[in-house]
mmCIF file of C-alpha atoms in Angstrom:
data_model
loop_
_atom_site.group_PDB
_atom_site.id
_atom_site.type_symbol
_atom_site.label_atom_id
_atom_site.label_comp_id
_atom_site.label_asym_id
_atom_site.label_seq_id
_atom_site.Cartn_x
_atom_site.Cartn_y
_atom_site.Cartn_z
ATOM 1 C CA ARG A 1 -0.312 0.149 -0.078
ATOM 2 C CA GLU A 2 2.740 2.596 0.806
ATOM 3 C CA ASP A 3 3.817 1.902 -2.898
ATOM 4 C CA MET A 4 0.266 2.859 -4.237
ATOM 5 C CA ALA A 5 0.542 5.886 -1.958
ATOM 6 C CA ALA A 6 3.757 6.956 -3.360
ATOM 7 C CA GLU A 7 2.322 6.494 -6.974
ATOM 8 C CA ALA A 8 -0.639 8.405 -6.056
ATOM 9 C CA ALA A 9 1.720 11.193 -4.846
ATOM 10 C CA HIS A 10 3.728 11.019 -7.806
ATOM 11 C CA ALA A 11 0.576 11.888 -10.103
ATOM 12 C CA LYS A 12 1.366 15.218 -9.752
ATOM 13 C CA GLY A 13 -1.227 16.874 -7.759
ATOM 14 C CA PHE A 14 -3.994 14.671 -9.317
ATOM 15 C CA PRO A 15 -6.284 13.737 -6.111
ATOM 16 C CA TRP A 16 -8.325 10.725 -6.920
ATOM 17 C CA ASP A 17 -11.491 11.331 -5.130
ATOM 18 C CA ILE A 18 -13.094 13.470 -7.310
ATOM 19 C CA SER A 19 -16.662 12.899 -5.565
ATOM 20 C CA ALA A 20 -16.400 16.297 -3.960
ATOM 21 C CA LEU A 21 -15.978 18.408 -7.226
ATOM 22 C CA SER A 22 -18.638 19.785 -9.106
ATOM 23 C CA GLU A 23 -19.996 18.042 -12.550
ATOM 24 C CA PRO A 24 -17.521 20.009 -15.106
ATOM 25 C CA ASP A 25 -14.576 19.635 -12.900
ATOM 26 C CA ARG A 26 -15.192 15.887 -11.906
ATOM 27 C CA ILE A 27 -15.404 15.698 -15.689
ATOM 28 C CA ALA A 28 -12.298 17.683 -16.167
ATOM 29 C CA ARG A 29 -10.557 15.858 -13.790
ATOM 30 C CA ALA A 30 -11.539 12.650 -14.826
ATOM 31 C CA GLN A 31 -10.405 13.724 -18.426
ATOM 32 C CA ALA A 32 -6.931 14.750 -17.085
ATOM 33 C CA ILE A 33 -6.720 11.579 -15.031
ATOM 34 C CA ALA A 34 -7.301 9.541 -18.092
ATOM 35 C CA GLU A 35 -4.795 11.487 -20.050
ATOM 36 C CA TRP A 36 -2.248 11.123 -17.407
ATOM 37 C CA ASP A 37 -2.910 7.432 -17.132
ATOM 38 C CA SER A 38 -2.547 6.983 -20.872
ATOM 39 C CA LEU A 39 0.620 8.445 -20.975
ATOM 40 C CA ARG A 40 2.000 6.447 -18.184
ATOM 41 C CA THR A 41 0.885 3.261 -20.668
ATOM 42 C CA LEU A 42 2.757 4.635 -23.513
ATOM 43 C CA THR A 43 5.691 5.616 -21.471
ATOM 44 C CA THR A 44 5.636 1.987 -19.905
ATOM 45 C CA LEU A 45 5.563 0.140 -23.311
ATOM 46 C CA SER A 46 8.399 2.338 -24.702
ATOM 47 C CA ARG A 47 10.415 1.180 -21.863
ATOM 48 C CA HIS A 48 9.302 -2.723 -21.939
ATOM 49 C CA THR A 49 9.511 -2.700 -26.095
ATOM 50 C CA ILE A 50 12.837 -4.210 -27.494
ATOM 51 C CA GLN A 51 13.392 -1.836 -30.569
ATOM 52 C CA ASN A 52 16.755 -3.983 -31.239
ATOM 53 C CA ASP A 53 16.655 -6.718 -33.126
ATOM 54 C CA ASP A 54 19.824 -8.366 -31.712
ATOM 55 C CA ALA A 55 18.700 -8.011 -28.160
ATOM 56 C CA THR A 56 15.570 -9.849 -28.878
ATOM 57 C CA ARG A 57 17.160 -12.532 -30.500
ATOM 58 C CA HIS A 58 19.400 -12.903 -27.301
ATOM 59 C CA ASN A 59 16.468 -12.620 -25.104
ATOM 60 C CA ILE A 60 14.778 -15.544 -27.018
ATOM 61 C CA ASP A 61 17.862 -17.760 -27.164
ATOM 62 C CA LEU A 62 18.087 -17.251 -23.410
ATOM 63 C CA VAL A 63 14.560 -18.705 -23.055
ATOM 64 C CA LEU A 64 14.904 -21.263 -25.489
ATOM 65 C CA GLN A 65 18.327 -22.230 -23.413
ATOM 66 C CA MET A 66 16.635 -22.188 -20.244
ATOM 67 C CA ALA A 67 13.910 -24.391 -21.809
ATOM 68 C CA SER A 68 16.738 -26.799 -22.891
ATOM 69 C CA LEU A 69 18.040 -26.950 -19.445
ATOM 70 C CA CYS A 70 14.764 -27.590 -17.893
ATOM 71 C CA GLN A 71 13.768 -30.699 -20.085
ATOM 72 C CA GLN A 72 17.567 -32.107 -19.751
ATOM 73 C CA HIS A 73 17.165 -32.185 -15.886
ATOM 74 C CA GLY A 74 13.290 -33.385 -16.152
ATOM 75 C CA ILE A 75 11.677 -30.323 -15.107
ATOM 76 C CA ARG A 76 8.524 -29.152 -17.117
ATOM 77 C CA LEU A 77 8.993 -25.490 -17.665
ATOM 78 C CA THR A 78 5.648 -23.570 -17.537
ATOM 79 C CA LEU A 79 5.957 -20.041 -19.336
ATOM 80 C CA LEU A 80 3.316 -17.228 -18.239
ATOM 81 C CA CYS A 81 2.282 -14.209 -19.779
ATOM 82 C CA THR A 82 0.939 -12.208 -17.041
ATOM 83 C CA PRO A 83 -2.275 -10.018 -17.403
ATOM 84 C CA VAL A 84 -1.518 -6.454 -18.526
ATOM 85 C CA ARG A 85 -4.332 -3.627 -19.083
ATOM 86 C CA PRO A 86 -6.258 -3.823 -22.300
ATOM 87 C CA ASP A 87 -4.429 -0.337 -23.116
ATOM 88 C CA TYR A 88 -1.074 -2.083 -22.681
ATOM 89 C CA ALA A 89 -1.714 -5.379 -24.746
ATOM 90 C CA ARG A 90 -3.021 -3.111 -28.140
ATOM 91 C CA GLY A 91 -0.122 -1.295 -27.685
ATOM 92 C CA ILE A 92 2.677 -4.384 -27.860
ATOM 93 C CA PRO A 93 3.999 -4.126 -31.429
ATOM 94 C CA LEU A 94 2.359 -6.821 -33.614
ATOM 95 C CA ARG A 95 6.165 -8.087 -34.379
ATOM 96 C CA GLN A 96 6.921 -8.615 -31.040
ATOM 97 C CA GLN A 97 3.748 -10.132 -29.754
ATOM 98 C CA ARG A 98 4.551 -12.969 -32.623
ATOM 99 C CA GLN A 99 7.785 -13.131 -31.326
ATOM 100 C CA ILE A 100 6.636 -14.155 -27.974
ATOM 101 C CA GLU A 101 3.950 -16.630 -29.333
ATOM 102 C CA GLN A 102 6.612 -18.382 -31.597
ATOM 103 C CA THR A 103 8.872 -18.507 -28.732
ATOM 104 C CA HIS A 104 6.293 -20.410 -26.514
ATOM 105 C CA ARG A 105 5.017 -22.423 -29.353
ATOM 106 C CA THR A 106 8.972 -23.389 -29.847
ATOM 107 C CA CYS A 107 9.313 -24.203 -25.933
ATOM 108 C CA CYS A 108 6.201 -26.506 -25.830
ATOM 109 C CA GLN A 109 6.875 -28.266 -28.938
ATOM 110 C CA GLN A 110 10.506 -28.797 -28.686
ATOM 111 C CA TYR A 111 11.037 -28.950 -25.042
ATOM 112 C CA GLY A 112 7.456 -29.811 -23.629
ATOM 113 C CA ALA A 113 6.989 -26.821 -21.634
ATOM 114 C CA ARG A 114 3.626 -25.486 -21.019
ATOM 115 C CA SER A 115 2.135 -21.773 -21.572
ATOM 116 C CA ILE A 116 -0.294 -19.743 -19.869
ATOM 117 C CA ASP A 117 -0.951 -16.712 -21.479
ATOM 118 C CA LEU A 118 -3.174 -14.378 -19.418
ATOM 119 C CA SER A 119 -2.043 -11.063 -21.090
ATOM 120 C CA ARG A 120 -5.440 -10.352 -22.288
ATOM 121 C CA ASP A 121 -7.161 -11.902 -19.666
ATOM 122 C CA THR A 122 -10.575 -9.683 -19.821
ATOM 123 C CA THR A 123 -11.664 -10.648 -16.233
ATOM 124 C CA PHE A 124 -9.376 -8.316 -14.693
ATOM 125 C CA THR A 125 -10.717 -5.226 -13.698
ATOM 126 C CA HIS A 126 -9.192 -1.620 -14.185
ATOM 127 C CA ASP A 127 -9.099 -1.540 -10.446
ATOM 128 C CA GLU A 128 -6.943 -4.939 -10.223
ATOM 129 C CA TYR A 129 -3.976 -3.086 -11.724
ATOM 130 C CA PHE A 130 -1.645 -0.990 -9.994
ATOM 131 C CA ASP A 131 -0.224 0.589 -13.433
ATOM 132 C CA PRO A 132 -0.569 -0.781 -16.836
ATOM 133 C CA ASP A 133 1.291 -3.862 -16.480
ATOM 134 C CA HIS A 134 1.676 -4.802 -12.635
ATOM 135 C CA LEU A 135 -1.038 -5.918 -10.354
ATOM 136 C CA THR A 136 -2.596 -4.611 -7.234
ATOM 137 C CA HIS A 137 -2.618 -7.139 -4.183
ATOM 138 C CA GLU A 138 -6.327 -7.828 -5.434
ATOM 139 C CA GLY A 139 -5.201 -8.421 -8.600
ATOM 140 C CA ALA A 140 -2.178 -10.886 -7.789
ATOM 141 C CA ALA A 141 -4.944 -12.749 -5.527
ATOM 142 C CA HIS A 142 -7.065 -12.918 -8.730
ATOM 143 C CA LEU A 143 -4.010 -13.985 -10.742
ATOM 144 C CA THR A 144 -2.947 -16.631 -8.165
ATOM 145 C CA ARG A 145 -6.569 -18.447 -8.455
ATOM 146 C CA LEU A 146 -6.427 -18.687 -12.097
ATOM 147 C CA LEU A 147 -3.210 -20.112 -11.841
ATOM 148 C CA GLN A 148 -4.129 -22.664 -9.304
ATOM 149 C CA MET A 149 -6.836 -23.693 -11.441
ATOM 150 C CA SER A 150 -4.487 -23.935 -14.554
ATOM 151 C CA MET A 151 -2.102 -25.849 -12.772
ATOM 152 C CA HIS A 152 -4.835 -28.151 -11.119
ATOM 153 C CA GLN A 153 -6.283 -28.528 -14.696
ATOM 154 C CA ALA A 154 -2.753 -29.405 -16.243
ATOM 155 C CA ALA A 155 -1.774 -31.829 -13.594
ATOM 156 C CA HIS A 156 -5.066 -33.769 -14.401
ATOM 157 C CA ARG A 157 -4.556 -33.815 -18.102
ATOM 158 C CA SER A 158 -0.814 -35.000 -18.259
ATOM 159 C CA PRO A 159 0.705 -38.327 -17.090
ATOM 160 C CA ASP A 160 3.837 -35.988 -15.100
#
């Protein structure tokens, strides 16, 4: 909760409780908050999007090496794409999405990995996100329940 309070304070004077404002002021404040939130999403995406093909290939190679190492030691790797807000998911470049999907397919087909993609899960509400790509405590509890169900189902489907 301290992190959330610090983040709210960092929001440059945007009081989140707008109920005491007049209707026009509430609308203006809500628009300002939405614009700030949208800018924050774009900033986050720019930090997380790899613009360099060499770095992308290196990261993919590392994931494939990890999958191979897990297989060699009898460990079944589970790859997880965590939930992100819809505006963040829409902003991920298509090329990067395809690279992630292909890496997951390769890990599953060649190394017997399991893949769970919750990046576009629509059961998470806006309030369950701390920011565009991080969950609140409530969101983390929701994610944990989904993972427990997924792992339980996987355990009953697979012999290992």
